[in-house]
Coordinates of C-alpha atoms in Angstrom, one line a residue:
Chain A
X578 CA 13.2 -33.5 -2.6
X579 CA 12.0 -34.9 -5.9
X580 CA 13.7 -34.1 -9.1
X581 CA 11.9 -31.4 -11.0
X582 CA 9.9 -32.4 -14.0
X583 CA 11.3 -31.4 -17.4
X584 CA 9.0 -28.4 -17.9
X585 CA 9.3 -27.0 -14.3
X586 CA 11.0 -23.7 -13.4
X587 CA 12.3 -22.5 -10.1
X588 CA 9.5 -21.1 -7.9
X589 CA 8.3 -17.7 -9.0
X590 CA 10.2 -17.7 -12.4
X591 CA 8.2 -17.2 -15.5
X592 CA 8.4 -17.5 -19.2
X593 CA 7.1 -14.6 -21.2
X594 CA 5.4 -15.8 -24.4
X595 CA 5.4 -13.8 -27.7
X596 CA 2.0 -12.1 -27.2
X597 CA 2.7 -10.9 -23.7
X598 CA 6.3 -9.9 -24.5
X599 CA 5.1 -7.8 -27.4
X600 CA 2.9 -5.9 -25.1
X601 CA 5.6 -5.6 -22.4
X602 CA 8.1 -4.3 -24.9
X603 CA 5.6 -1.9 -26.3
X604 CA 4.9 -0.6 -22.8
X605 CA 8.6 -0.4 -21.9
X606 CA 9.1 1.6 -25.1
X607 CA 6.3 4.0 -24.3
X608 CA 7.6 4.6 -20.7
X609 CA 11.2 5.0 -21.7
X610 CA 10.3 7.3 -24.5
X611 CA 8.3 9.5 -22.1
X612 CA 11.1 9.5 -19.5
X613 CA 13.6 10.2 -22.2
X614 CA 11.7 13.3 -23.2
X615 CA 12.2 14.6 -19.7
X616 CA 16.0 14.2 -20.1
X617 CA 16.5 10.9 -18.3
X618 CA 19.3 8.7 -19.7
X619 CA 19.0 4.9 -19.7
X620 CA 21.4 2.9 -17.6
X621 CA 22.0 -0.9 -17.1
X622 CA 23.7 -2.5 -14.2
X623 CA 24.7 -6.1 -13.5
X624 CA 22.2 -8.8 -12.4
X625 CA 24.5 -9.9 -9.6
X626 CA 25.8 -7.5 -6.9
X627 CA 27.6 -8.0 -3.6
X628 CA 25.4 -8.7 -0.7
X629 CA 27.6 -6.3 1.4
X630 CA 27.1 -3.4 -0.9
X631 CA 23.9 -3.3 -2.9
X632 CA 22.2 -6.1 -0.9
X633 CA 22.7 -4.2 2.4
X634 CA 21.8 -0.8 1.0
X635 CA 18.6 -2.0 -0.7
X636 CA 15.2 -1.3 0.7
X637 CA 14.3 -5.0 0.2
X638 CA 14.0 -7.1 3.3
X639 CA 16.8 -9.5 4.0
X640 CA 14.6 -12.6 3.8
X641 CA 13.5 -11.7 0.3
X642 CA 16.9 -11.4 -1.2
X643 CA 18.2 -14.2 -3.5
X644 CA 21.7 -15.0 -2.3
X645 CA 24.5 -17.1 -3.7
X646 CA 28.2 -17.5 -3.3
X647 CA 30.9 -16.6 -5.9
X648 CA 34.0 -18.7 -6.4
X649 CA 35.8 -16.8 -3.7
X650 CA 33.1 -17.4 -1.2
X651 CA 31.7 -13.8 -1.3
X652 CA 28.0 -13.5 -0.9
X653 CA 26.2 -12.2 -4.0
X654 CA 22.6 -11.1 -4.4
X655 CA 20.4 -11.0 -7.5
X656 CA 19.5 -7.3 -7.6
X657 CA 16.3 -6.8 -5.7
X658 CA 15.8 -3.3 -7.1
X659 CA 17.5 -0.8 -9.4
X660 CA 17.8 2.1 -7.0
X661 CA 20.7 0.7 -4.9
X662 CA 22.8 -0.3 -8.0
X663 CA 22.2 3.1 -9.6
X664 CA 23.2 4.8 -6.3
X665 CA 26.4 2.7 -6.5
X666 CA 27.1 3.8 -10.1
X667 CA 26.3 7.4 -9.3
X668 CA 28.8 7.4 -6.5
X669 CA 31.6 5.6 -8.4
X670 CA 31.7 5.6 -12.2
X671 CA 29.6 8.8 -12.5
X672 CA 31.3 10.4 -9.5
X673 CA 32.5 13.4 -11.6
X674 CA 29.2 14.0 -13.3
X675 CA 27.5 17.1 -11.9
X676 CA 24.2 16.9 -10.1
X677 CA 21.4 16.6 -10.6
X678 CA 21.7 13.3 -12.4
X679 CA 18.7 12.0 -14.3
X680 CA 18.8 8.3 -14.9
X681 CA 16.2 5.8 -16.1
X682 CA 16.1 2.0 -16.4
X683 CA 13.9 -0.9 -17.5
X684 CA 15.2 -4.1 -15.9
X685 CA 14.3 -7.3 -14.3
X686 CA 14.7 -7.5 -10.5
X687 CA 14.5 -10.5 -8.1
X688 CA 12.7 -11.0 -4.9
X689 CA 12.0 -14.3 -3.2
X690 CA 8.3 -14.9 -2.5
X691 CA 7.0 -16.6 0.6
X692 CA 3.4 -16.9 -0.5
X693 CA 1.7 -18.3 -3.5
X694 CA 3.9 -20.2 -5.8
X695 CA 2.6 -18.3 -8.8
X696 CA 3.7 -14.9 -7.5
X697 CA 6.6 -13.6 -9.5
X698 CA 10.1 -13.8 -8.0
X699 CA 11.5 -12.1 -11.1
X700 CA 9.8 -9.1 -12.4
X701 CA 10.3 -6.1 -14.5
X702 CA 10.5 -2.5 -13.3
X703 CA 10.8 0.7 -15.3
X704 CA 11.7 3.8 -13.4
X705 CA 13.8 6.9 -12.9
X706 CA 16.2 8.2 -10.3
X707 CA 16.7 11.9 -9.8
X708 CA 19.9 12.2 -7.8
X709 CA 21.2 15.5 -6.3
X710 CA 18.0 17.4 -6.1
X711 CA 17.0 18.6 -2.7
X712 CA 14.1 20.8 -3.6
X713 CA 10.4 20.3 -3.8
X714 CA 10.8 20.8 -7.6
X715 CA 12.6 17.5 -7.7
X716 CA 9.8 15.7 -5.8
X717 CA 7.2 17.3 -8.1
X718 CA 9.2 16.5 -11.2
X719 CA 9.3 12.8 -10.3
X720 CA 5.6 12.7 -9.3
X721 CA 4.6 14.5 -12.5
X722 CA 6.7 12.2 -14.6
X723 CA 5.0 9.2 -12.9
X724 CA 1.7 10.6 -13.9
X725 CA 2.9 11.3 -17.4
X726 CA 4.2 7.8 -18.0
X727 CA 1.1 6.2 -16.7
X728 CA -0.9 8.3 -19.1
X729 CA 1.5 7.4 -21.9
X730 CA 0.8 3.7 -21.1
X731 CA -2.8 4.4 -21.9
X732 CA -4.2 4.3 -18.3
X733 CA -7.3 6.4 -17.9
X734 CA -8.3 6.0 -14.3
X735 CA -5.4 6.2 -11.8
X736 CA -4.4 8.1 -8.6
X737 CA -1.1 8.9 -6.9
X738 CA -1.2 9.0 -3.1
X739 CA 1.4 11.1 -1.5
X740 CA 2.7 10.8 2.1
X741 CA 5.5 12.3 4.1
X742 CA 7.8 10.4 6.4
X743 CA 9.0 13.6 8.1
X744 CA 5.4 14.5 9.0
X745 CA 4.8 11.1 10.5
X746 CA 8.0 11.1 12.5
X747 CA 7.5 14.7 13.6
X748 CA 4.0 14.1 14.8
X749 CA 5.1 11.0 16.7
X750 CA 8.1 12.8 18.2
X751 CA 5.7 15.6 19.4
X752 CA 3.3 13.2 21.0
X753 CA 5.2 10.2 22.2
X754 CA 8.4 10.4 24.2
X755 CA 9.8 6.9 24.0
X756 CA 11.6 6.0 20.8
X757 CA 10.6 2.4 21.2
X758 CA 6.9 3.3 21.3
X759 CA 7.3 5.5 18.3
X760 CA 8.8 2.5 16.4
X761 CA 5.9 0.4 17.5
X762 CA 3.4 3.0 16.1
X763 CA 5.3 3.2 12.9
X764 CA 5.1 -0.6 12.6
X765 CA 1.3 -0.5 12.9
X766 CA 1.1 2.1 10.2
X767 CA 3.5 0.2 8.0
X768 CA 1.3 -2.9 8.4
X769 CA -1.7 -0.8 7.7
X770 CA -3.2 -1.9 11.0
X771 CA -5.2 1.1 12.1
X772 CA -7.1 -0.9 14.8
X773 CA -3.8 -1.9 16.4
X774 CA -2.5 1.7 16.1
X775 CA -5.6 3.1 17.9
X776 CA -5.4 0.4 20.6
X777 CA -1.7 1.0 21.1
X778 CA -2.3 4.7 21.4
X779 CA -5.0 4.1 24.0
X780 CA -2.6 1.9 26.0
X781 CA 0.1 4.6 26.2
X782 CA -1.8 6.7 28.7
X783 CA -1.2 10.0 26.8
X784 CA -3.2 13.0 27.6
X785 CA -6.4 13.4 25.6
X786 CA -5.2 16.0 23.2
X787 CA -2.2 14.0 22.1
X788 CA -4.3 10.9 21.7
X789 CA -6.7 12.8 19.4
X790 CA -3.9 14.2 17.3
X791 CA -2.5 10.7 16.8
X792 CA -5.8 9.2 15.8
X793 CA -6.5 12.2 13.5
X794 CA -3.5 11.0 11.6
X795 CA -5.5 8.0 10.4
X796 CA -8.0 10.2 8.7
X797 CA -5.6 12.5 6.9
X798 CA -6.4 11.6 3.4
X799 CA -7.6 14.0 0.7
X800 CA -6.6 17.0 -1.4
X801 CA -5.3 20.5 -0.7
X802 CA -7.7 21.1 2.2
X803 CA -5.9 18.3 4.1
X804 CA -2.8 20.5 4.5
X805 CA -4.6 22.7 6.9
X806 CA -5.8 19.8 8.9
X807 CA -2.3 18.4 9.0
X808 CA -1.0 21.7 10.2
X809 CA -3.6 21.9 12.9
X810 CA -2.4 18.7 14.6
X811 CA 1.2 19.6 14.7
X812 CA 3.1 22.1 16.8
X813 CA 6.5 22.9 15.4
X814 CA 9.8 21.5 14.1
X815 CA 9.9 18.5 11.9
X816 CA 6.2 18.0 11.3
X817 CA 5.6 21.7 10.5
X818 CA 8.5 21.7 8.2
X819 CA 6.9 18.7 6.4
X820 CA 3.6 20.5 6.2
X821 CA 5.4 23.4 4.5
X822 CA 7.1 21.0 2.2
X823 CA 3.7 19.5 1.2
X824 CA 2.2 22.9 0.6
X825 CA 5.1 23.8 -1.7
X826 CA 4.7 20.4 -3.4
X827 CA 1.0 21.1 -4.0
X828 CA 1.9 24.5 -5.5
X829 CA 4.5 22.8 -7.8
X830 CA 2.0 20.1 -8.8
X831 CA -0.5 22.8 -9.6
X832 CA 2.1 24.3 -11.9
X833 CA 2.3 20.9 -13.6
X834 CA -1.6 21.0 -13.8
X835 CA -2.0 17.6 -12.3
X836 CA -3.6 18.1 -8.9
X837 CA -6.5 16.0 -10.2
X838 CA -4.4 12.9 -10.3
X839 CA -3.0 13.1 -6.8
X840 CA -4.2 13.0 -3.2
X841 CA -2.4 13.3 0.1
X842 CA -2.4 10.3 2.4
X843 CA -0.3 11.2 5.5
X844 CA -0.5 7.8 7.1
X845 CA 1.1 6.2 4.0
X846 CA 4.4 4.5 5.1
X847 CA 6.1 2.0 2.8
X848 CA 9.6 0.6 3.1
X849 CA 10.3 1.2 6.8
X850 CA 13.4 3.3 7.4
X851 CA 14.2 3.8 3.7
X852 CA 12.3 6.8 2.5
X853 CA 13.2 10.1 4.2
X854 CA 10.6 12.6 3.0
X855 CA 7.9 12.7 0.4
X856 CA 6.9 9.2 -0.7
X857 CA 4.1 8.1 -3.1
X858 CA 2.2 5.1 -4.5
X859 CA 0.3 5.0 -7.8
X860 CA -3.0 3.0 -8.2
X861 CA -5.0 2.0 -11.2
X862 CA -8.7 1.3 -11.2
X863 CA -9.4 -2.4 -11.0
X864 CA -5.9 -3.4 -9.9
X865 CA -5.5 -4.8 -6.4
X866 CA -1.9 -3.8 -5.9
X867 CA -0.1 -0.5 -6.4
X868 CA 1.2 0.0 -9.9
X869 CA 4.2 2.2 -9.0
X870 CA 6.0 3.3 -5.9
X871 CA 8.5 6.1 -5.2
X872 CA 9.8 8.7 -3.0
X873 CA 12.7 10.6 -1.5
X874 CA 15.6 8.6 -0.2
X875 CA 18.2 11.0 1.0
X876 CA 20.1 8.4 3.1
X877 CA 21.1 6.0 0.4
X878 CA 23.8 7.8 -1.6
X879 CA 25.9 8.3 1.6
X880 CA 26.2 4.5 1.9
X881 CA 28.2 4.5 -1.3
X882 CA 30.4 7.4 -0.3
X883 CA 28.7 10.3 -2.2
X884 CA 26.1 11.8 0.1
X885 CA 23.3 13.4 -1.9
X886 CA 19.6 13.8 -1.7
X887 CA 17.7 11.7 -4.2
X888 CA 14.2 10.8 -5.3
X889 CA 12.7 8.4 -7.9
X890 CA 10.0 5.9 -8.7
X891 CA 9.6 2.5 -10.3
X892 CA 6.6 1.1 -12.3
X893 CA 5.8 -2.6 -11.7
X894 CA 5.5 -3.7 -15.3
X895 CA 3.5 -6.9 -14.6
X896 CA 0.8 -4.9 -12.9
X897 CA 0.9 -2.2 -15.6
X898 CA 0.6 -5.1 -18.2
X899 CA -2.8 -6.0 -16.5
X900 CA -4.0 -2.5 -16.2
X901 CA -3.0 -0.9 -19.5
X902 CA -4.7 -1.4 -22.8
X903 CA -2.6 -2.6 -25.7
X904 CA -2.9 -0.4 -28.7
X905 CA 0.1 -1.4 -30.7
X906 CA -0.3 -1.0 -34.5
X907 CA -0.6 -4.3 -36.1
X908 CA 1.5 -4.7 -39.2
X909 CA 0.0 -6.6 -42.2
X910 CA 1.3 -10.1 -42.4
X911 CA 2.0 -12.0 -45.6
X912 CA 2.9 -15.6 -46.0
X913 CA 4.7 -16.7 -49.1
X914 CA 4.5 -20.4 -49.8
X915 CA 6.9 -22.0 -52.3
X916 CA 8.4 -25.3 -53.6
X917 CA 12.1 -25.7 -53.2
X918 CA 12.7 -25.0 -56.9
X919 CA 10.8 -21.7 -56.6
X920 CA 13.1 -20.4 -53.8
X921 CA 14.8 -17.6 -55.8
X922 CA 11.5 -16.2 -57.0
X923 CA 10.0 -16.5 -53.5
X924 CA 12.8 -14.7 -51.8
X925 CA 12.8 -11.9 -54.3
X926 CA 9.1 -11.5 -53.9
X927 CA 9.5 -11.4 -50.1
X928 CA 12.3 -8.8 -50.4
X929 CA 10.1 -6.6 -52.5
X930 CA 7.1 -7.0 -50.2
X931 CA 9.2 -6.2 -47.1
X932 CA 10.1 -2.8 -48.6
X933 CA 6.4 -2.0 -48.3
X934 CA 5.2 -1.9 -44.7
X935 CA 4.7 -5.3 -43.2
X936 CA 5.8 -8.7 -42.1
X937 CA 6.6 -11.3 -44.7
X938 CA 7.2 -14.9 -43.9
X939 CA 8.7 -17.3 -46.5
X940 CA 7.8 -20.9 -46.0
X941 CA 8.5 -24.1 -47.9
X942 CA 5.1 -25.6 -48.6
X943 CA 6.1 -29.2 -47.7
X944 CA 6.8 -28.0 -44.1
X945 CA 3.8 -25.8 -43.8
X946 CA 1.0 -26.4 -41.3
X947 CA -2.3 -24.9 -42.8
X948 CA -3.5 -24.0 -39.3
X949 CA -1.0 -21.1 -39.3
X950 CA -2.8 -19.4 -42.2
X951 CA -5.2 -17.7 -39.8
X952 CA -2.5 -15.5 -38.4
X953 CA -1.8 -13.9 -41.9
X954 CA -3.7 -11.2 -43.6
X955 CA -2.6 -12.6 -47.0
X956 CA -1.3 -16.0 -48.2
X957 CA 0.6 -15.9 -51.4
X958 CA 0.9 -19.5 -52.6
X959 CA 3.5 -19.6 -55.4
X960 CA 3.1 -23.4 -55.8
X961 CA -0.4 -22.8 -57.2
X962 CA 0.7 -19.9 -59.5
X963 CA 3.3 -22.1 -61.1
X964 CA 0.8 -24.8 -62.1
Chain B
X177 CA -23.8 11.1 -5.0
X178 CA -20.5 9.7 -6.1
X179 CA -21.0 6.9 -3.6
X180 CA -23.6 5.4 -6.0
X181 CA -21.1 5.5 -8.8
X182 CA -18.5 3.7 -6.8
X183 CA -20.0 0.3 -6.2
X184 CA -18.3 -1.6 -3.4
X185 CA -17.5 -5.3 -3.5
X186 CA -17.7 -6.6 0.1
X187 CA -16.3 -10.0 1.1
X188 CA -18.2 -11.5 4.0
X189 CA -17.5 -14.8 5.8
X190 CA -20.3 -17.3 5.8
X191 CA -21.8 -18.2 9.1
X192 CA -22.1 -16.4 12.5
X193 CA -20.0 -13.4 11.7
X194 CA -22.0 -12.8 8.6
X195 CA -25.3 -12.5 10.5
X196 CA -23.8 -10.3 13.2
X197 CA -22.2 -8.0 10.6
X198 CA -25.4 -7.8 8.6
X199 CA -27.2 -6.9 11.8
X200 CA -24.7 -4.1 12.4
X201 CA -25.1 -2.7 8.9
X202 CA -28.9 -2.7 9.3
X203 CA -28.7 -0.9 12.7
X204 CA -26.4 1.6 10.9
X205 CA -29.2 2.3 8.5
X206 CA -27.8 0.4 5.5
X207 CA -30.7 -0.9 3.4
X208 CA -30.3 -4.7 3.2
X209 CA -33.2 -6.9 1.8
X210 CA -34.9 -9.1 4.4
X211 CA -34.0 -12.3 2.7
X212 CA -30.3 -11.3 2.7
X213 CA -29.1 -13.8 5.3
X214 CA -31.1 -16.7 3.8
X215 CA -29.7 -16.4 0.3
X216 CA -27.7 -19.3 -1.0
X217 CA -26.1 -17.3 -3.7
X218 CA -22.4 -16.6 -3.6
X219 CA -22.8 -13.1 -4.8
X220 CA -25.6 -11.0 -3.5
X221 CA -26.1 -7.6 -5.2
X222 CA -27.7 -5.0 -3.0
X223 CA -28.0 -2.1 -5.5
X224 CA -29.9 0.1 -3.0
X225 CA -26.8 0.1 -0.8
X226 CA -24.4 0.4 -3.7
X227 CA -22.7 -2.9 -2.7
X228 CA -22.2 -6.4 -4.0
X229 CA -21.6 -9.0 -1.2
X230 CA -19.4 -12.0 -1.9
X231 CA -19.9 -14.9 0.5
X232 CA -16.6 -16.6 1.2
X233 CA -15.0 -19.1 3.5
X234 CA -13.8 -17.0 6.4
X235 CA -10.1 -17.8 5.8
X236 CA -10.4 -16.6 2.2
X237 CA -11.8 -13.2 3.0
X238 CA -8.3 -11.5 3.4
X239 CA -7.1 -13.1 0.2
X240 CA -10.0 -11.7 -1.8
X241 CA -9.4 -8.3 -0.3
X242 CA -5.6 -8.4 -0.8
X243 CA -6.0 -9.2 -4.5
X244 CA -8.6 -6.5 -4.8
X245 CA -11.4 -8.7 -6.2
X246 CA -13.2 -7.4 -3.1
X247 CA -12.7 -3.8 -2.0
X248 CA -13.5 -4.4 1.7
X249 CA -14.1 -7.3 3.9
X250 CA -15.4 -8.4 7.3
X251 CA -13.2 -11.0 9.0
X252 CA -12.0 -12.2 12.4
X253 CA -8.7 -11.1 13.8
X254 CA -7.7 -14.8 14.2
X255 CA -8.0 -15.2 10.4
X256 CA -6.2 -11.9 9.7
X257 CA -3.2 -12.9 11.9
X258 CA -3.1 -16.4 10.4
X259 CA -3.3 -15.4 6.8
X260 CA -1.0 -12.4 7.2
X261 CA -2.3 -10.5 4.1
X262 CA -1.4 -7.0 3.1
X263 CA -4.6 -5.2 3.7
X264 CA -5.8 -2.2 5.7
X265 CA -7.3 -3.1 9.1
X266 CA -9.7 -0.2 9.5
X267 CA -12.0 -0.8 12.3
X268 CA -12.7 -3.2 15.2
X269 CA -16.4 -4.2 14.8
X270 CA -16.4 -5.6 18.3
X271 CA -18.6 -8.6 17.3
X272 CA -18.0 -12.3 17.5
X273 CA -15.6 -11.7 20.4
X274 CA -13.6 -14.6 21.8
X275 CA -10.1 -15.4 22.7
X276 CA -7.2 -17.3 21.1
X277 CA -5.8 -19.5 23.9
X278 CA -3.6 -22.4 24.7
X279 CA -5.6 -25.3 26.2
X280 CA -4.9 -28.8 27.3
X281 CA -5.6 -31.5 29.9
X282 CA -5.8 -30.0 33.4
X283 CA -2.9 -32.0 34.8
X284 CA -0.5 -31.4 31.9
X285 CA 3.0 -30.3 33.0
X286 CA 6.0 -29.3 30.8
X287 CA 8.4 -32.2 31.2
X288 CA 11.1 -30.6 29.1
X289 CA 10.6 -32.8 26.0
X290 CA 9.7 -31.0 22.9
X291 CA 5.9 -30.7 23.3
X292 CA 3.4 -31.0 20.5
X293 CA 0.8 -28.4 19.9
X294 CA -2.2 -29.0 17.6
X295 CA -4.0 -26.1 16.0
X296 CA -5.9 -24.7 13.1
X297 CA -3.7 -21.6 13.4
X298 CA -0.1 -22.8 12.9
X299 CA 1.3 -19.3 12.2
X300 CA -0.2 -17.8 15.4
X301 CA 0.8 -20.8 17.5
X302 CA 4.4 -20.8 16.1
X303 CA 4.8 -17.1 16.7
X304 CA 3.4 -17.2 20.2
X305 CA 5.7 -20.0 21.4
X306 CA 8.7 -18.6 19.5
X307 CA 8.3 -15.3 21.3
X308 CA 8.2 -17.1 24.6
X309 CA 11.4 -18.9 23.7
X310 CA 9.7 -22.3 23.7
X311 CA 10.4 -24.8 21.1
X312 CA 7.3 -26.7 20.2
X313 CA 6.2 -28.9 17.3
X314 CA 3.2 -27.4 15.7
X315 CA 0.7 -29.8 14.1
X316 CA -1.8 -28.4 11.7
X317 CA -5.3 -29.8 12.0
X318 CA -8.4 -28.7 10.2
X319 CA -11.1 -29.2 12.8
X320 CA -12.1 -30.9 16.0
X321 CA -8.9 -29.7 17.6
X322 CA -10.1 -30.7 21.1
X323 CA -9.6 -34.3 20.1
X324 CA -5.8 -34.0 19.9
X325 CA -4.9 -33.9 23.6
X326 CA -7.5 -36.5 24.5
X327 CA -6.3 -39.1 22.1
X328 CA -2.6 -38.2 22.6
X329 CA -1.8 -36.6 19.3
X330 CA -0.6 -33.4 21.0
X331 CA 0.1 -32.1 24.5
X332 CA -1.8 -28.9 24.1
X333 CA -3.9 -27.1 21.5
X334 CA -4.1 -23.5 20.3
X335 CA -7.6 -22.6 19.4
X336 CA -10.5 -20.1 19.6
X337 CA -12.3 -20.1 22.9
X338 CA -15.6 -18.2 23.2
X339 CA -17.7 -19.7 26.1
X340 CA -15.3 -22.5 27.0
X341 CA -18.1 -24.9 26.8
X342 CA -16.5 -27.2 24.1
X343 CA -13.3 -27.3 26.1
X344 CA -15.2 -28.2 29.3
X345 CA -17.2 -30.9 27.7
X346 CA -14.0 -32.5 26.5
X347 CA -12.3 -32.2 29.8
X348 CA -9.8 -29.5 28.7
X349 CA -8.9 -26.2 30.4
X350 CA -7.3 -23.0 29.2
X351 CA -3.6 -22.8 30.2
X352 CA -2.8 -19.4 28.7
X353 CA -4.6 -16.7 26.8
X354 CA -2.8 -15.5 23.7
X355 CA -4.9 -12.6 22.6
X356 CA -8.5 -11.3 22.4
X357 CA -10.2 -11.8 19.0
X358 CA -13.0 -9.8 17.4
X359 CA -14.2 -9.1 13.9
X360 CA -12.5 -6.4 11.8
X361 CA -13.3 -4.3 8.8
X362 CA -10.5 -4.6 6.3
X363 CA -9.8 -2.8 3.0
X364 CA -7.7 -3.3 -0.1
X365 CA -4.7 -1.0 -0.5
X366 CA -5.9 0.4 -3.9
X367 CA -9.6 0.6 -3.2
X368 CA -8.8 2.5 0.0
X369 CA -7.7 5.3 -2.3
X370 CA -9.6 4.8 -5.5
X371 CA -12.9 4.3 -3.8
X372 CA -12.2 6.3 -0.7
X373 CA -15.6 8.0 -0.5
X374 CA -17.5 4.8 -0.6
X375 CA -15.2 3.1 1.9
X376 CA -15.3 6.1 4.3
X377 CA -19.1 5.9 4.1
X378 CA -19.2 2.3 5.1
X379 CA -16.6 2.9 7.8
X380 CA -18.7 5.7 9.3
X381 CA -21.8 3.6 9.2
X382 CA -20.1 0.8 11.0
X383 CA -18.3 3.1 13.4
X384 CA -21.6 4.8 14.3
X385 CA -23.0 1.5 15.7
X386 CA -19.9 -0.3 17.0
X387 CA -19.7 -0.4 20.8
X388 CA -17.3 2.3 21.6
X389 CA -15.1 0.4 24.0
X390 CA -12.2 -1.2 22.1
X391 CA -10.3 -3.6 24.4

């Protein structure tokens, strides 16, 4: 291995320069402000966590965790998401706090990247966790909040696709007896391989009616009308319960008046074996990757000793950065140039100017590069006045 | 109606698959201009079909689609497996059918030494041998794979076999078939929802003319 060049950074790590950071901070502010208005309180957790606690409980795949050893030889991870650390806090430090807990965050998370050296391994997420709510009102609140924050960020064209793990599992249990085969089918859905899914269904030798129901799953994408189609291909139990759940969710989303921004997509399956009910992804026009992901994860809190239903979502800030317009108010910028003997006058002038709205930079003229004057609305050259 | 508003960007591989896919689309009643296949442009707008076609190197098609610069794409399963991109694999177009296979000299025997395998598809080859519990050294080549066993670079090759003619002419035989290959319709994760009507339309068009038998 060659020694890195002086300017190099570890793979996937990134510097954020002033212009971009200004936009990111502005977006973070908009998002947190919206979430705060819904009663969510901001929380911070450490960058490093134990592999055995947060690392194991996280939805992130083992091979994408950054691992290191502490001085006692314990394995640590750079937090791969904020959900697991927040579940840890909610089960320990906030153990006595009554449910439902509403927490929000805006933090950097770390995931090792296999492909493309330029892909971020450290990136920023802003999101919420609603812990201790088991009702469809909780699911609807989180989805409505996701819509609300994307709007607050200035996005015009976006959609939230909603799926249901219970529906998928229920339908598979009704049609396929072998657990192993069901896992295989879930794998195809998770990899978005519909061709493989259909071929595998064909290979199972199911009766015709079951085959059709399974293949119908691949077309279940749409609005309210889809709930009936979903109901038609399920018989009872888990899947029917999920359909009822989705119908209630639709009613709740109608109450929020945002059914225009959502669609159902019942073959949606992200984070295998992590989400337990309603799950969703948000997309913005012109962006190739989802901009936010979320859903119900009723199994996580139990891993930290305080079993509780929970739901939440996270916005990927780097993707939002690309999709969102930047409409920050530019403050007028003034440059005050002075000779060293004019310092007192210059600083007093700057102090007065700063009391008005705006940015004032004081600069000794002998260290001044004239090229910077473009970035100022006004240049006040005291050295000329004095002559 | 809304289909016209939602213009689709379609990534197509240059070469044989392109012609066969264009033929499929025509048979499905999609209006493509007659000079479509002869164009040397990299982007071919076809406003009457509501689509822009991007002509790409086959291995790049899944990349364009994953990043969303193309909404959908047409690509071989061999490339999909090798590139391992996060895209929807919607439909088997059942064109450009062939097989991914292990081939070598007819008299090759495993002598227990770590054998070398030359291929354009290192990921597929590594996975195949790993799942069989065989440790092999995979050598990535970019073309003329058949050369490798003849000149002694590798013991065997993993490559696409369609008629078997190239293998035969070079004195090689298929030892093992890995999997059947055909061309697939793929879609970007976001476009699949944001442009669902337009994509469903193309899907239906293709599905209406694809040979029913999926093997």
